[in-house]
Structure formats: C-alpha cells, structure tokens
Amino acid sequence: MSKRLRRASASTTMPLVPPHNQGNVRVPDLPQAVPTIDDITNARRYIANLTECKNLSSRPQIATAEDITRAEIYKHKYEVVRDEIRRAMEELRREMRQSMEVHRREMRQSMEEHRREVRQSVVAATNPVLIVSTRAYNTGCGTGAHRQYDILPFIIEGELVNPDAIKPPLPLLTSFDVIDGLNDNDLDRYLWQYGIRFHHNHRRTIKLQRLKEHLGVVVNESGCKIAQVTRCGDY
C-alpha cells in the first residue's frame, strides 16, 4: 500500500458524524469509514433539505444558516477524503503498472539472454562441422572459375554472419582470383574475423596462404592453383 493511500485510510478510521440541526430535519445515516458515492449524495441531499426547511417560515422549528454551514463543512470533509483516496488509488495503480512493466522487461531480458546462450552453444557445436564441410565443398571447386566457393560465415556474438553483412561489407570469396584481389585492409579483416593468427608485418603472400588454407584452397610448390581440405582448427 502506498504512503498516500495509508494516509487517506488513516484519516477515515473514525467516520465523520453528520451534524444535527435545529429544524429536526432527518440526519443522514452514519456513513461508511471510507466515503462512498451514496454518502456524498446523502450529504448533498441533507444540505438541500436544510435549505428548504430554512426557507419554510411556517414551520415552528426551522433550520438555521449555521446548520447549513455545518452540513456544508461535513460534506466538504467527506469530499476531501474521497478525493484523497482516489488520488491514492491512482498512485497505487500507477506503481503496480510500473512494477509489472519492470518485471516484464526483466523477464524479456532474461529470456533473450537464455536464447542467446542457446544460439551460441549451437553455433559453437556446429562451427567445426561447418568449417570441414565448407572446405570439403571448396575442394571440388578448383579455382572457383566454373563453380564458386562456398562462403564460410564469421561467428560474431554467437551468430553466423556472412562477410558481406558486416559494416563495411567484405567481398565474398567465391574464387581464387577474388581472394588474390583482396586489398591489404580487407585481407587483414578476413584473417581477424576468422581468428587466423597473423602479424601485421607478415608478407602479403603469407597472409593469403593462411586465408586460403583456412578456406580449403592452397597453392602447391609449383605455384599452381589447387584446392585442398585441411584439418579443422589448424588456424
């Protein structure tokens, strides 16, 4: 229960007593501890009856202006309490909505984190198989001139991402000539994304050879372009 609601409830622990009058006008029934619409309506009707009685000079006993004033004060006090309780209830509902929203947000975050962990586990388990299968396929593609190489995706935050989907995008390595045509910056980015060990002061030919070996494409000692399956995890 909010502080405002506790204060409003405390203010109505002892209900207000309708004031009596000199005109013998019937006093409303004792209202509820927490004022209702009927209580407010009865208070207004009581004031109307007092006013009518005051204006009837033929009656032996008539209500006075003081009676009406006390009745007005009585009604006003109940209206104040009613408004305070309304505000307190609205505050309580707002706090509950905020609490539920925080809970839903935490649940969504927890579920998303769980899904991300599951995806990462699946990717980690399938990546070695994916590397081997990609290299095996590329073996039969030769130089890639007639049948393009299969694309080996990167693993970024537990997700498989194609090289052309990152920013800035990298060219897809679909053939031997495309690999040889990489500029130095894109070559280094490929090595870094694949987790291939290299030093920036390595010669370009060494970097290209390691990238080709990772993809299952190597150059033999005579310089001819060939495809070869290498063991997963060499680099």
JSON list of C-alpha atoms in Angstrom, two decimals:
[
{"chain": "A", "resi": 1, "resn": "MET", "atom": "CA", "xyz": [0.00, 0.00, 0.00]},
{"chain": "A", "resi": 2, "resn": "SER", "atom": "CA", "xyz": [1.37, 3.43, -0.94]},
{"chain": "A", "resi": 3, "resn": "LYS", "atom": "CA", "xyz": [2.05, 6.14, 1.65]},
{"chain": "A", "resi": 4, "resn": "ARG", "atom": "CA", "xyz": [-0.70, 8.31, 0.21]},
{"chain": "A", "resi": 5, "resn": "LEU", "atom": "CA", "xyz": [-3.25, 5.50, 0.50]},
{"chain": "A", "resi": 6, "resn": "ARG", "atom": "CA", "xyz": [-2.19, 4.75, 4.08]},
{"chain": "A", "resi": 7, "resn": "ARG", "atom": "CA", "xyz": [-2.62, 8.41, 4.99]},
{"chain": "A", "resi": 8, "resn": "ALA", "atom": "CA", "xyz": [-6.03, 8.55, 3.33]},
{"chain": "A", "resi": 9, "resn": "SER", "atom": "CA", "xyz": [-7.15, 5.37, 5.08]},
{"chain": "A", "resi": 10, "resn": "ALA", "atom": "CA", "xyz": [-5.91, 6.66, 8.43]},
{"chain": "A", "resi": 11, "resn": "SER", "atom": "CA", "xyz": [-7.89, 9.87, 8.00]},
{"chain": "A", "resi": 12, "resn": "THR", "atom": "CA", "xyz": [-11.12, 7.84, 7.76]},
{"chain": "A", "resi": 13, "resn": "THR", "atom": "CA", "xyz": [-10.54, 5.49, 10.68]},
{"chain": "A", "resi": 14, "resn": "MET", "atom": "CA", "xyz": [-13.27, 7.35, 12.61]},
{"chain": "A", "resi": 15, "resn": "PRO", "atom": "CA", "xyz": [-16.12, 8.31, 10.26]},
{"chain": "A", "resi": 16, "resn": "LEU", "atom": "CA", "xyz": [-17.42, 11.85, 10.31]},
{"chain": "A", "resi": 17, "resn": "VAL", "atom": "CA", "xyz": [-20.73, 12.24, 12.12]},
{"chain": "A", "resi": 18, "resn": "PRO", "atom": "CA", "xyz": [-23.46, 14.18, 10.30]},
{"chain": "A", "resi": 19, "resn": "PRO", "atom": "CA", "xyz": [-24.25, 17.34, 12.31]},
{"chain": "A", "resi": 20, "resn": "HIS", "atom": "CA", "xyz": [-27.66, 17.71, 13.89]},
{"chain": "A", "resi": 21, "resn": "ASN", "atom": "CA", "xyz": [-29.85, 20.75, 13.28]},
{"chain": "A", "resi": 22, "resn": "GLN", "atom": "CA", "xyz": [-32.49, 22.86, 14.95]},
{"chain": "A", "resi": 23, "resn": "GLY", "atom": "CA", "xyz": [-35.12, 22.20, 12.32]},
{"chain": "A", "resi": 24, "resn": "ASN", "atom": "CA", "xyz": [-35.49, 18.49, 13.16]},
{"chain": "A", "resi": 25, "resn": "VAL", "atom": "CA", "xyz": [-34.50, 17.61, 9.60]},
{"chain": "A", "resi": 26, "resn": "ARG", "atom": "CA", "xyz": [-33.64, 13.94, 9.35]},
{"chain": "A", "resi": 27, "resn": "VAL", "atom": "CA", "xyz": [-29.90, 13.42, 9.66]},
{"chain": "A", "resi": 28, "resn": "PRO", "atom": "CA", "xyz": [-28.28, 11.05, 7.13]},
{"chain": "A", "resi": 29, "resn": "ASP", "atom": "CA", "xyz": [-27.32, 7.59, 8.29]},
{"chain": "A", "resi": 30, "resn": "LEU", "atom": "CA", "xyz": [-23.83, 7.19, 9.70]},
{"chain": "A", "resi": 31, "resn": "PRO", "atom": "CA", "xyz": [-21.62, 6.90, 6.61]},
{"chain": "A", "resi": 32, "resn": "GLN", "atom": "CA", "xyz": [-19.00, 4.28, 5.88]},
{"chain": "A", "resi": 33, "resn": "ALA", "atom": "CA", "xyz": [-15.45, 4.69, 7.14]},
{"chain": "A", "resi": 34, "resn": "VAL", "atom": "CA", "xyz": [-14.39, 5.16, 3.52]},
{"chain": "A", "resi": 35, "resn": "PRO", "atom": "CA", "xyz": [-16.88, 7.55, 1.89]},
{"chain": "A", "resi": 36, "resn": "THR", "atom": "CA", "xyz": [-18.95, 6.21, -0.96]},
{"chain": "A", "resi": 37, "resn": "ILE", "atom": "CA", "xyz": [-20.90, 7.96, -3.68]},
{"chain": "A", "resi": 38, "resn": "ASP", "atom": "CA", "xyz": [-24.08, 7.34, -1.69]},
{"chain": "A", "resi": 39, "resn": "ASP", "atom": "CA", "xyz": [-22.56, 9.04, 1.37]},
{"chain": "A", "resi": 40, "resn": "ILE", "atom": "CA", "xyz": [-21.71, 12.14, -0.64]},
{"chain": "A", "resi": 41, "resn": "THR", "atom": "CA", "xyz": [-25.17, 12.10, -2.25]},
{"chain": "A", "resi": 42, "resn": "ASN", "atom": "CA", "xyz": [-26.84, 11.84, 1.17]},
{"chain": "A", "resi": 43, "resn": "ALA", "atom": "CA", "xyz": [-24.77, 14.78, 2.45]},
{"chain": "A", "resi": 44, "resn": "ARG", "atom": "CA", "xyz": [-25.84, 16.91, -0.51]},
{"chain": "A", "resi": 45, "resn": "ARG", "atom": "CA", "xyz": [-29.47, 15.90, -0.04]},
{"chain": "A", "resi": 46, "resn": "TYR", "atom": "CA", "xyz": [-29.18, 16.78, 3.65]},
{"chain": "A", "resi": 47, "resn": "ILE", "atom": "CA", "xyz": [-27.99, 20.29, 2.75]},
{"chain": "A", "resi": 48, "resn": "ALA", "atom": "CA", "xyz": [-30.86, 20.67, 0.29]},
{"chain": "A", "resi": 49, "resn": "ASN", "atom": "CA", "xyz": [-33.37, 19.59, 2.96]},
{"chain": "A", "resi": 50, "resn": "LEU", "atom": "CA", "xyz": [-31.87, 22.03, 5.47]},
{"chain": "A", "resi": 51, "resn": "THR", "atom": "CA", "xyz": [-32.08, 24.86, 2.95]},
{"chain": "A", "resi": 52, "resn": "GLU", "atom": "CA", "xyz": [-35.70, 24.01, 2.18]},
{"chain": "A", "resi": 53, "resn": "CYS", "atom": "CA", "xyz": [-36.52, 23.87, 5.89]},
{"chain": "A", "resi": 54, "resn": "LYS", "atom": "CA", "xyz": [-34.86, 27.24, 6.48]},
{"chain": "A", "resi": 55, "resn": "ASN", "atom": "CA", "xyz": [-36.99, 28.81, 3.78]},
{"chain": "A", "resi": 56, "resn": "LEU", "atom": "CA", "xyz": [-40.25, 27.44, 5.21]},
{"chain": "A", "resi": 57, "resn": "SER", "atom": "CA", "xyz": [-41.21, 30.13, 7.71]},
{"chain": "A", "resi": 58, "resn": "SER", "atom": "CA", "xyz": [-44.48, 28.32, 8.54]},
{"chain": "A", "resi": 59, "resn": "ARG", "atom": "CA", "xyz": [-42.66, 25.59, 10.45]},
{"chain": "A", "resi": 60, "resn": "PRO", "atom": "CA", "xyz": [-42.37, 26.04, 14.22]},
{"chain": "A", "resi": 61, "resn": "GLN", "atom": "CA", "xyz": [-38.73, 24.96, 14.08]},
{"chain": "A", "resi": 62, "resn": "ILE", "atom": "CA", "xyz": [-36.61, 25.87, 11.14]},
{"chain": "A", "resi": 63, "resn": "ALA", "atom": "CA", "xyz": [-33.03, 25.10, 10.20]},
{"chain": "A", "resi": 64, "resn": "THR", "atom": "CA", "xyz": [-30.60, 27.94, 10.64]},
{"chain": "A", "resi": 65, "resn": "ALA", "atom": "CA", "xyz": [-27.81, 29.24, 8.46]},
{"chain": "A", "resi": 66, "resn": "GLU", "atom": "CA", "xyz": [-25.40, 27.76, 10.98]},
{"chain": "A", "resi": 67, "resn": "ASP", "atom": "CA", "xyz": [-26.99, 24.32, 10.47]},
{"chain": "A", "resi": 68, "resn": "ILE", "atom": "CA", "xyz": [-26.45, 24.63, 6.73]},
{"chain": "A", "resi": 69, "resn": "THR", "atom": "CA", "xyz": [-22.86, 25.78, 7.23]},
{"chain": "A", "resi": 70, "resn": "ARG", "atom": "CA", "xyz": [-22.07, 22.78, 9.43]},
{"chain": "A", "resi": 71, "resn": "ALA", "atom": "CA", "xyz": [-23.65, 20.48, 6.85]},
{"chain": "A", "resi": 72, "resn": "GLU", "atom": "CA", "xyz": [-21.58, 22.10, 4.09]},
{"chain": "A", "resi": 73, "resn": "ILE", "atom": "CA", "xyz": [-18.41, 21.57, 6.13]},
{"chain": "A", "resi": 74, "resn": "TYR", "atom": "CA", "xyz": [-19.42, 17.96, 6.78]},
{"chain": "A", "resi": 75, "resn": "LYS", "atom": "CA", "xyz": [-19.94, 17.34, 3.05]},
{"chain": "A", "resi": 76, "resn": "HIS", "atom": "CA", "xyz": [-16.71, 19.12, 2.14]},
{"chain": "A", "resi": 77, "resn": "LYS", "atom": "CA", "xyz": [-14.66, 17.00, 4.55]},
{"chain": "A", "resi": 78, "resn": "TYR", "atom": "CA", "xyz": [-16.01, 13.81, 3.03]},
{"chain": "A", "resi": 79, "resn": "GLU", "atom": "CA", "xyz": [-15.32, 15.08, -0.48]},
{"chain": "A", "resi": 80, "resn": "VAL", "atom": "CA", "xyz": [-11.73, 15.87, 0.54]},
{"chain": "A", "resi": 81, "resn": "VAL", "atom": "CA", "xyz": [-11.27, 12.37, 1.93]},
{"chain": "A", "resi": 82, "resn": "ARG", "atom": "CA", "xyz": [-12.87, 10.86, -1.17]},
{"chain": "A", "resi": 83, "resn": "ASP", "atom": "CA", "xyz": [-10.56, 12.81, -3.48]},
{"chain": "A", "resi": 84, "resn": "GLU", "atom": "CA", "xyz": [-7.54, 11.87, -1.39]},
{"chain": "A", "resi": 85, "resn": "ILE", "atom": "CA", "xyz": [-8.42, 8.18, -1.60]},
{"chain": "A", "resi": 86, "resn": "ARG", "atom": "CA", "xyz": [-8.99, 8.46, -5.35]},
{"chain": "A", "resi": 87, "resn": "ARG", "atom": "CA", "xyz": [-5.56, 10.00, -5.81]},
{"chain": "A", "resi": 88, "resn": "ALA", "atom": "CA", "xyz": [-4.02, 7.36, -3.55]},
{"chain": "A", "resi": 89, "resn": "MET", "atom": "CA", "xyz": [-5.67, 4.55, -5.51]},
{"chain": "A", "resi": 90, "resn": "GLU", "atom": "CA", "xyz": [-4.50, 6.03, -8.79]},
{"chain": "A", "resi": 91, "resn": "GLU", "atom": "CA", "xyz": [-0.97, 6.29, -7.42]},
{"chain": "A", "resi": 92, "resn": "LEU", "atom": "CA", "xyz": [-1.15, 2.67, -6.27]},
{"chain": "A", "resi": 93, "resn": "ARG", "atom": "CA", "xyz": [-2.36, 1.54, -9.71]},
{"chain": "A", "resi": 94, "resn": "ARG", "atom": "CA", "xyz": [0.44, 3.54, -11.35]},
{"chain": "A", "resi": 95, "resn": "GLU", "atom": "CA", "xyz": [3.03, 1.94, -9.06]},
{"chain": "A", "resi": 96, "resn": "MET", "atom": "CA", "xyz": [1.63, -1.51, -9.84]},
{"chain": "A", "resi": 97, "resn": "ARG", "atom": "CA", "xyz": [1.76, -0.83, -13.59]},
{"chain": "A", "resi": 98, "resn": "GLN", "atom": "CA", "xyz": [5.35, 0.36, -13.31]},
{"chain": "A", "resi": 99, "resn": "SER", "atom": "CA", "xyz": [6.30, -2.67, -11.23]},
{"chain": "A", "resi": 100, "resn": "MET", "atom": "CA", "xyz": [4.66, -5.03, -13.73]},
{"chain": "A", "resi": 101, "resn": "GLU", "atom": "CA", "xyz": [6.42, -3.29, -16.62]},
{"chain": "A", "resi": 102, "resn": "VAL", "atom": "CA", "xyz": [9.79, -3.65, -14.88]},
{"chain": "A", "resi": 103, "resn": "HIS", "atom": "CA", "xyz": [9.04, -7.32, -14.23]},
{"chain": "A", "resi": 104, "resn": "ARG", "atom": "CA", "xyz": [8.04, -7.92, -17.86]},
{"chain": "A", "resi": 105, "resn": "ARG", "atom": "CA", "xyz": [11.17, -6.13, -19.08]},
{"chain": "A", "resi": 106, "resn": "GLU", "atom": "CA", "xyz": [13.38, -8.23, -16.80]},
{"chain": "A", "resi": 107, "resn": "MET", "atom": "CA", "xyz": [11.63, -11.39, -17.99]},
{"chain": "A", "resi": 108, "resn": "ARG", "atom": "CA", "xyz": [12.16, -10.42, -21.64]},
{"chain": "A", "resi": 109, "resn": "GLN", "atom": "CA", "xyz": [15.83, -9.68, -20.98]},
{"chain": "A", "resi": 110, "resn": "SER", "atom": "CA", "xyz": [16.25, -12.99, -19.17]},
{"chain": "A", "resi": 111, "resn": "MET", "atom": "CA", "xyz": [14.56, -14.92, -21.98]},
{"chain": "A", "resi": 112, "resn": "GLU", "atom": "CA", "xyz": [16.61, -13.12, -24.62]},
{"chain": "A", "resi": 113, "resn": "GLU", "atom": "CA", "xyz": [19.80, -13.87, -22.72]},
{"chain": "A", "resi": 114, "resn": "HIS", "atom": "CA", "xyz": [18.81, -17.53, -22.49]},
{"chain": "A", "resi": 115, "resn": "ARG", "atom": "CA", "xyz": [18.05, -17.69, -26.23]},
{"chain": "A", "resi": 116, "resn": "ARG", "atom": "CA", "xyz": [21.37, -16.00, -26.99]},
{"chain": "A", "resi": 117, "resn": "GLU", "atom": "CA", "xyz": [23.23, -18.55, -24.86]},
{"chain": "A", "resi": 118, "resn": "VAL", "atom": "CA", "xyz": [21.43, -21.39, -26.62]},
{"chain": "A", "resi": 119, "resn": "ARG", "atom": "CA", "xyz": [22.28, -19.94, -30.04]},
{"chain": "A", "resi": 120, "resn": "GLN", "atom": "CA", "xyz": [25.90, -19.51, -29.05]},
{"chain": "A", "resi": 121, "resn": "SER", "atom": "CA", "xyz": [26.06, -23.10, -27.82]},
{"chain": "A", "resi": 122, "resn": "VAL", "atom": "CA", "xyz": [24.53, -24.37, -31.07]},
{"chain": "A", "resi": 123, "resn": "VAL", "atom": "CA", "xyz": [26.88, -22.26, -33.18]},
{"chain": "A", "resi": 124, "resn": "ALA", "atom": "CA", "xyz": [29.90, -23.37, -31.15]},
{"chain": "A", "resi": 125, "resn": "ALA", "atom": "CA", "xyz": [28.91, -27.00, -31.63]},
{"chain": "A", "resi": 126, "resn": "THR", "atom": "CA", "xyz": [28.19, -26.73, -35.36]},
{"chain": "A", "resi": 127, "resn": "ASN", "atom": "CA", "xyz": [31.05, -24.42, -36.37]},
{"chain": "A", "resi": 128, "resn": "PRO", "atom": "CA", "xyz": [33.74, -27.15, -36.63]},
{"chain": "A", "resi": 129, "resn": "VAL", "atom": "CA", "xyz": [31.41, -29.22, -38.79]},
{"chain": "A", "resi": 130, "resn": "LEU", "atom": "CA", "xyz": [30.60, -26.16, -40.89]},
{"chain": "A", "resi": 131, "resn": "ILE", "atom": "CA", "xyz": [34.30, -25.45, -41.47]},
{"chain": "A", "resi": 132, "resn": "VAL", "atom": "CA", "xyz": [35.03, -29.03, -42.52]},
{"chain": "A", "resi": 133, "resn": "SER", "atom": "CA", "xyz": [32.01, -29.22, -44.83]},
{"chain": "A", "resi": 134, "resn": "THR", "atom": "CA", "xyz": [32.82, -25.86, -46.43]},
{"chain": "A", "resi": 135, "resn": "ARG", "atom": "CA", "xyz": [36.41, -26.88, -47.04]},
{"chain": "A", "resi": 136, "resn": "ALA", "atom": "CA", "xyz": [35.27, -30.21, -48.45]},
{"chain": "A", "resi": 137, "resn": "TYR", "atom": "CA", "xyz": [32.93, -28.46, -50.87]},
{"chain": "A", "resi": 138, "resn": "ASN", "atom": "CA", "xyz": [35.59, -25.95, -51.91]},
{"chain": "A", "resi": 139, "resn": "THR", "atom": "CA", "xyz": [37.90, -28.85, -52.69]},
{"chain": "A", "resi": 140, "resn": "GLY", "atom": "CA", "xyz": [35.76, -29.78, -55.66]},
{"chain": "A", "resi": 141, "resn": "CYS", "atom": "CA", "xyz": [35.54, -26.21, -56.95]},
{"chain": "A", "resi": 142, "resn": "GLY", "atom": "CA", "xyz": [39.13, -25.95, -58.14]},
{"chain": "A", "resi": 143, "resn": "THR", "atom": "CA", "xyz": [39.93, -22.29, -58.68]},
{"chain": "A", "resi": 144, "resn": "GLY", "atom": "CA", "xyz": [36.29, -21.28, -58.39]},
{"chain": "A", "resi": 145, "resn": "ALA", "atom": "CA", "xyz": [36.21, -20.13, -62.01]},
{"chain": "A", "resi": 146, "resn": "HIS", "atom": "CA", "xyz": [33.48, -22.58, -63.03]},
{"chain": "A", "resi": 147, "resn": "ARG", "atom": "CA", "xyz": [31.89, -23.36, -59.67]},
{"chain": "A", "resi": 148, "resn": "GLN", "atom": "CA", "xyz": [32.11, -20.75, -56.96]},
{"chain": "A", "resi": 149, "resn": "TYR", "atom": "CA", "xyz": [33.44, -21.48, -53.49]},
{"chain": "A", "resi": 150, "resn": "ASP", "atom": "CA", "xyz": [31.02, -21.88, -50.63]},
{"chain": "A", "resi": 151, "resn": "ILE", "atom": "CA", "xyz": [31.06, -18.94, -48.22]},
{"chain": "A", "resi": 152, "resn": "LEU", "atom": "CA", "xyz": [32.33, -19.63, -44.71]},
{"chain": "A", "resi": 153, "resn": "PRO", "atom": "CA", "xyz": [30.49, -17.23, -42.36]},
{"chain": "A", "resi": 154, "resn": "PHE", "atom": "CA", "xyz": [32.01, -15.40, -39.41]},
{"chain": "A", "resi": 155, "resn": "ILE", "atom": "CA", "xyz": [30.96, -16.00, -35.82]},
{"chain": "A", "resi": 156, "resn": "ILE", "atom": "CA", "xyz": [30.01, -12.64, -34.31]},
{"chain": "A", "resi": 157, "resn": "GLU", "atom": "CA", "xyz": [28.48, -12.56, -30.82]},
{"chain": "A", "resi": 158, "resn": "GLY", "atom": "CA", "xyz": [27.37, -16.16, -31.18]},
{"chain": "A", "resi": 159, "resn": "GLU", "atom": "CA", "xyz": [25.73, -15.60, -34.56]},
{"chain": "A", "resi": 160, "resn": "LEU", "atom": "CA", "xyz": [26.75, -16.81, -38.02]},
{"chain": "A", "resi": 161, "resn": "VAL", "atom": "CA", "xyz": [27.20, -13.71, -40.18]},
{"chain": "A", "resi": 162, "resn": "ASN", "atom": "CA", "xyz": [28.14, -13.59, -43.86]},
{"chain": "A", "resi": 163, "resn": "PRO", "atom": "CA", "xyz": [31.14, -11.36, -44.71]},
{"chain": "A", "resi": 164, "resn": "ASP", "atom": "CA", "xyz": [29.03, -9.05, -46.88]},
{"chain": "A", "resi": 165, "resn": "ALA", "atom": "CA", "xyz": [26.63, -8.42, -43.96]},
{"chain": "A", "resi": 166, "resn": "ILE", "atom": "CA", "xyz": [29.11, -6.63, -41.71]},
{"chain": "A", "resi": 167, "resn": "LYS", "atom": "CA", "xyz": [29.98, -2.95, -41.91]},
{"chain": "A", "resi": 168, "resn": "PRO", "atom": "CA", "xyz": [31.78, -2.10, -44.05]},
{"chain": "A", "resi": 169, "resn": "PRO", "atom": "CA", "xyz": [30.95, -5.24, -46.04]},
{"chain": "A", "resi": 170, "resn": "LEU", "atom": "CA", "xyz": [33.68, -7.55, -47.24]},
{"chain": "A", "resi": 171, "resn": "PRO", "atom": "CA", "xyz": [33.76, -9.07, -50.73]},
{"chain": "A", "resi": 172, "resn": "LEU", "atom": "CA", "xyz": [32.59, -12.68, -50.86]},
{"chain": "A", "resi": 173, "resn": "LEU", "atom": "CA", "xyz": [35.46, -15.07, -51.50]},
{"chain": "A", "resi": 174, "resn": "THR", "atom": "CA", "xyz": [33.88, -17.05, -54.32]},
{"chain": "A", "resi": 175, "resn": "SER", "atom": "CA", "xyz": [37.02, -17.79, -56.32]},
{"chain": "A", "resi": 176, "resn": "PHE", "atom": "CA", "xyz": [40.80, -17.94, -56.18]},
{"chain": "A", "resi": 177, "resn": "ASP", "atom": "CA", "xyz": [41.10, -14.68, -58.11]},
{"chain": "A", "resi": 178, "resn": "VAL", "atom": "CA", "xyz": [38.79, -12.84, -55.68]},
{"chain": "A", "resi": 179, "resn": "ILE", "atom": "CA", "xyz": [40.99, -13.93, -52.78]},
{"chain": "A", "resi": 180, "resn": "ASP", "atom": "CA", "xyz": [44.14, -12.78, -54.57]},
{"chain": "A", "resi": 181, "resn": "GLY", "atom": "CA", "xyz": [42.44, -9.47, -55.39]},
{"chain": "A", "resi": 182, "resn": "LEU", "atom": "CA", "xyz": [41.72, -8.53, -51.75]},
{"chain": "A", "resi": 183, "resn": "ASN", "atom": "CA", "xyz": [43.28, -5.26, -50.67]},
{"chain": "A", "resi": 184, "resn": "ASP", "atom": "CA", "xyz": [45.51, -5.35, -47.60]},
{"chain": "A", "resi": 185, "resn": "ASN", "atom": "CA", "xyz": [42.87, -3.94, -45.25]},
{"chain": "A", "resi": 186, "resn": "ASP", "atom": "CA", "xyz": [40.18, -6.46, -46.28]},
{"chain": "A", "resi": 187, "resn": "LEU", "atom": "CA", "xyz": [42.73, -9.27, -46.10]},
{"chain": "A", "resi": 188, "resn": "ASP", "atom": "CA", "xyz": [43.60, -8.37, -42.51]},
{"chain": "A", "resi": 189, "resn": "ARG", "atom": "CA", "xyz": [39.91, -8.10, -41.60]},
{"chain": "A", "resi": 190, "resn": "TYR", "atom": "CA", "xyz": [39.24, -11.57, -43.00]},
{"chain": "A", "resi": 191, "resn": "LEU", "atom": "CA", "xyz": [42.11, -13.05, -41.02]},
{"chain": "A", "resi": 192, "resn": "TRP", "atom": "CA", "xyz": [40.96, -11.31, -37.85]},
{"chain": "A", "resi": 193, "resn": "GLN", "atom": "CA", "xyz": [37.29, -12.34, -38.25]},
{"chain": "A", "resi": 194, "resn": "TYR", "atom": "CA", "xyz": [38.24, -15.97, -38.89]},
{"chain": "A", "resi": 195, "resn": "GLY", "atom": "CA", "xyz": [40.59, -15.96, -35.90]},
{"chain": "A", "resi": 196, "resn": "ILE", "atom": "CA", "xyz": [43.62, -16.80, -38.04]},
{"chain": "A", "resi": 197, "resn": "ARG", "atom": "CA", "xyz": [46.89, -15.96, -36.31]},
{"chain": "A", "resi": 198, "resn": "PHE", "atom": "CA", "xyz": [49.00, -13.43, -38.17]},
{"chain": "A", "resi": 199, "resn": "HIS", "atom": "CA", "xyz": [51.26, -10.44, -37.67]},
{"chain": "A", "resi": 200, "resn": "HIS", "atom": "CA", "xyz": [50.82, -7.16, -39.50]},
{"chain": "A", "resi": 201, "resn": "ASN", "atom": "CA", "xyz": [54.45, -7.30, -40.62]},
{"chain": "A", "resi": 202, "resn": "HIS", "atom": "CA", "xyz": [53.89, -10.65, -42.33]},
{"chain": "A", "resi": 203, "resn": "ARG", "atom": "CA", "xyz": [54.29, -10.61, -46.06]},
{"chain": "A", "resi": 204, "resn": "ARG", "atom": "CA", "xyz": [51.08, -10.47, -48.06]},
{"chain": "A", "resi": 205, "resn": "THR", "atom": "CA", "xyz": [51.81, -13.87, -49.61]},
{"chain": "A", "resi": 206, "resn": "ILE", "atom": "CA", "xyz": [51.90, -15.49, -46.15]},
{"chain": "A", "resi": 207, "resn": "LYS", "atom": "CA", "xyz": [48.60, -13.90, -45.17]},
{"chain": "A", "resi": 208, "resn": "LEU", "atom": "CA", "xyz": [46.95, -15.01, -48.42]},
{"chain": "A", "resi": 209, "resn": "GLN", "atom": "CA", "xyz": [48.25, -18.54, -47.98]},
{"chain": "A", "resi": 210, "resn": "ARG", "atom": "CA", "xyz": [46.84, -18.80, -44.46]},
{"chain": "A", "resi": 211, "resn": "LEU", "atom": "CA", "xyz": [43.45, -17.48, -45.58]},
{"chain": "A", "resi": 212, "resn": "LYS", "atom": "CA", "xyz": [43.34, -19.93, -48.49]},
{"chain": "A", "resi": 213, "resn": "GLU", "atom": "CA", "xyz": [44.30, -22.81, -46.24]},
{"chain": "A", "resi": 214, "resn": "HIS", "atom": "CA", "xyz": [41.51, -21.85, -43.84]},
{"chain": "A", "resi": 215, "resn": "LEU", "atom": "CA", "xyz": [39.03, -21.96, -46.72]},
{"chain": "A", "resi": 216, "resn": "GLY", "atom": "CA", "xyz": [40.46, -25.21, -48.10]},
{"chain": "A", "resi": 217, "resn": "VAL", "atom": "CA", "xyz": [42.27, -23.57, -51.02]},
{"chain": "A", "resi": 218, "resn": "VAL", "atom": "CA", "xyz": [46.10, -23.63, -51.23]},
{"chain": "A", "resi": 219, "resn": "VAL", "atom": "CA", "xyz": [48.92, -23.18, -53.73]},
{"chain": "A", "resi": 220, "resn": "ASN", "atom": "CA", "xyz": [51.33, -26.05, -54.27]},
{"chain": "A", "resi": 221, "resn": "GLU", "atom": "CA", "xyz": [55.07, -25.69, -54.54]},
{"chain": "A", "resi": 222, "resn": "SER", "atom": "CA", "xyz": [54.95, -25.16, -58.30]},
{"chain": "A", "resi": 223, "resn": "GLY", "atom": "CA", "xyz": [52.56, -22.23, -57.90]},
{"chain": "A", "resi": 224, "resn": "CYS", "atom": "CA", "xyz": [49.56, -23.99, -59.46]},
{"chain": "A", "resi": 225, "resn": "LYS", "atom": "CA", "xyz": [46.15, -23.20, -58.01]},
{"chain": "A", "resi": 226, "resn": "ILE", "atom": "CA", "xyz": [44.66, -26.24, -56.28]},
{"chain": "A", "resi": 227, "resn": "ALA", "atom": "CA", "xyz": [42.02, -26.94, -53.65]},
{"chain": "A", "resi": 228, "resn": "GLN", "atom": "CA", "xyz": [42.88, -28.91, -50.56]},
{"chain": "A", "resi": 229, "resn": "VAL", "atom": "CA", "xyz": [40.96, -29.90, -47.42]},
{"chain": "A", "resi": 230, "resn": "THR", "atom": "CA", "xyz": [42.88, -29.08, -44.26]},
{"chain": "A", "resi": 231, "resn": "ARG", "atom": "CA", "xyz": [42.15, -30.14, -40.73]},
{"chain": "A", "resi": 232, "resn": "CYS", "atom": "CA", "xyz": [39.68, -28.08, -38.73]},
{"chain": "A", "resi": 233, "resn": "GLY", "atom": "CA", "xyz": [41.43, -25.95, -36.14]},
{"chain": "A", "resi": 234, "resn": "ASP", "atom": "CA", "xyz": [44.77, -25.61, -37.92]},
{"chain": "A", "resi": 235, "resn": "TYR", "atom": "CA", "xyz": [44.48, -21.84, -37.62]}
]
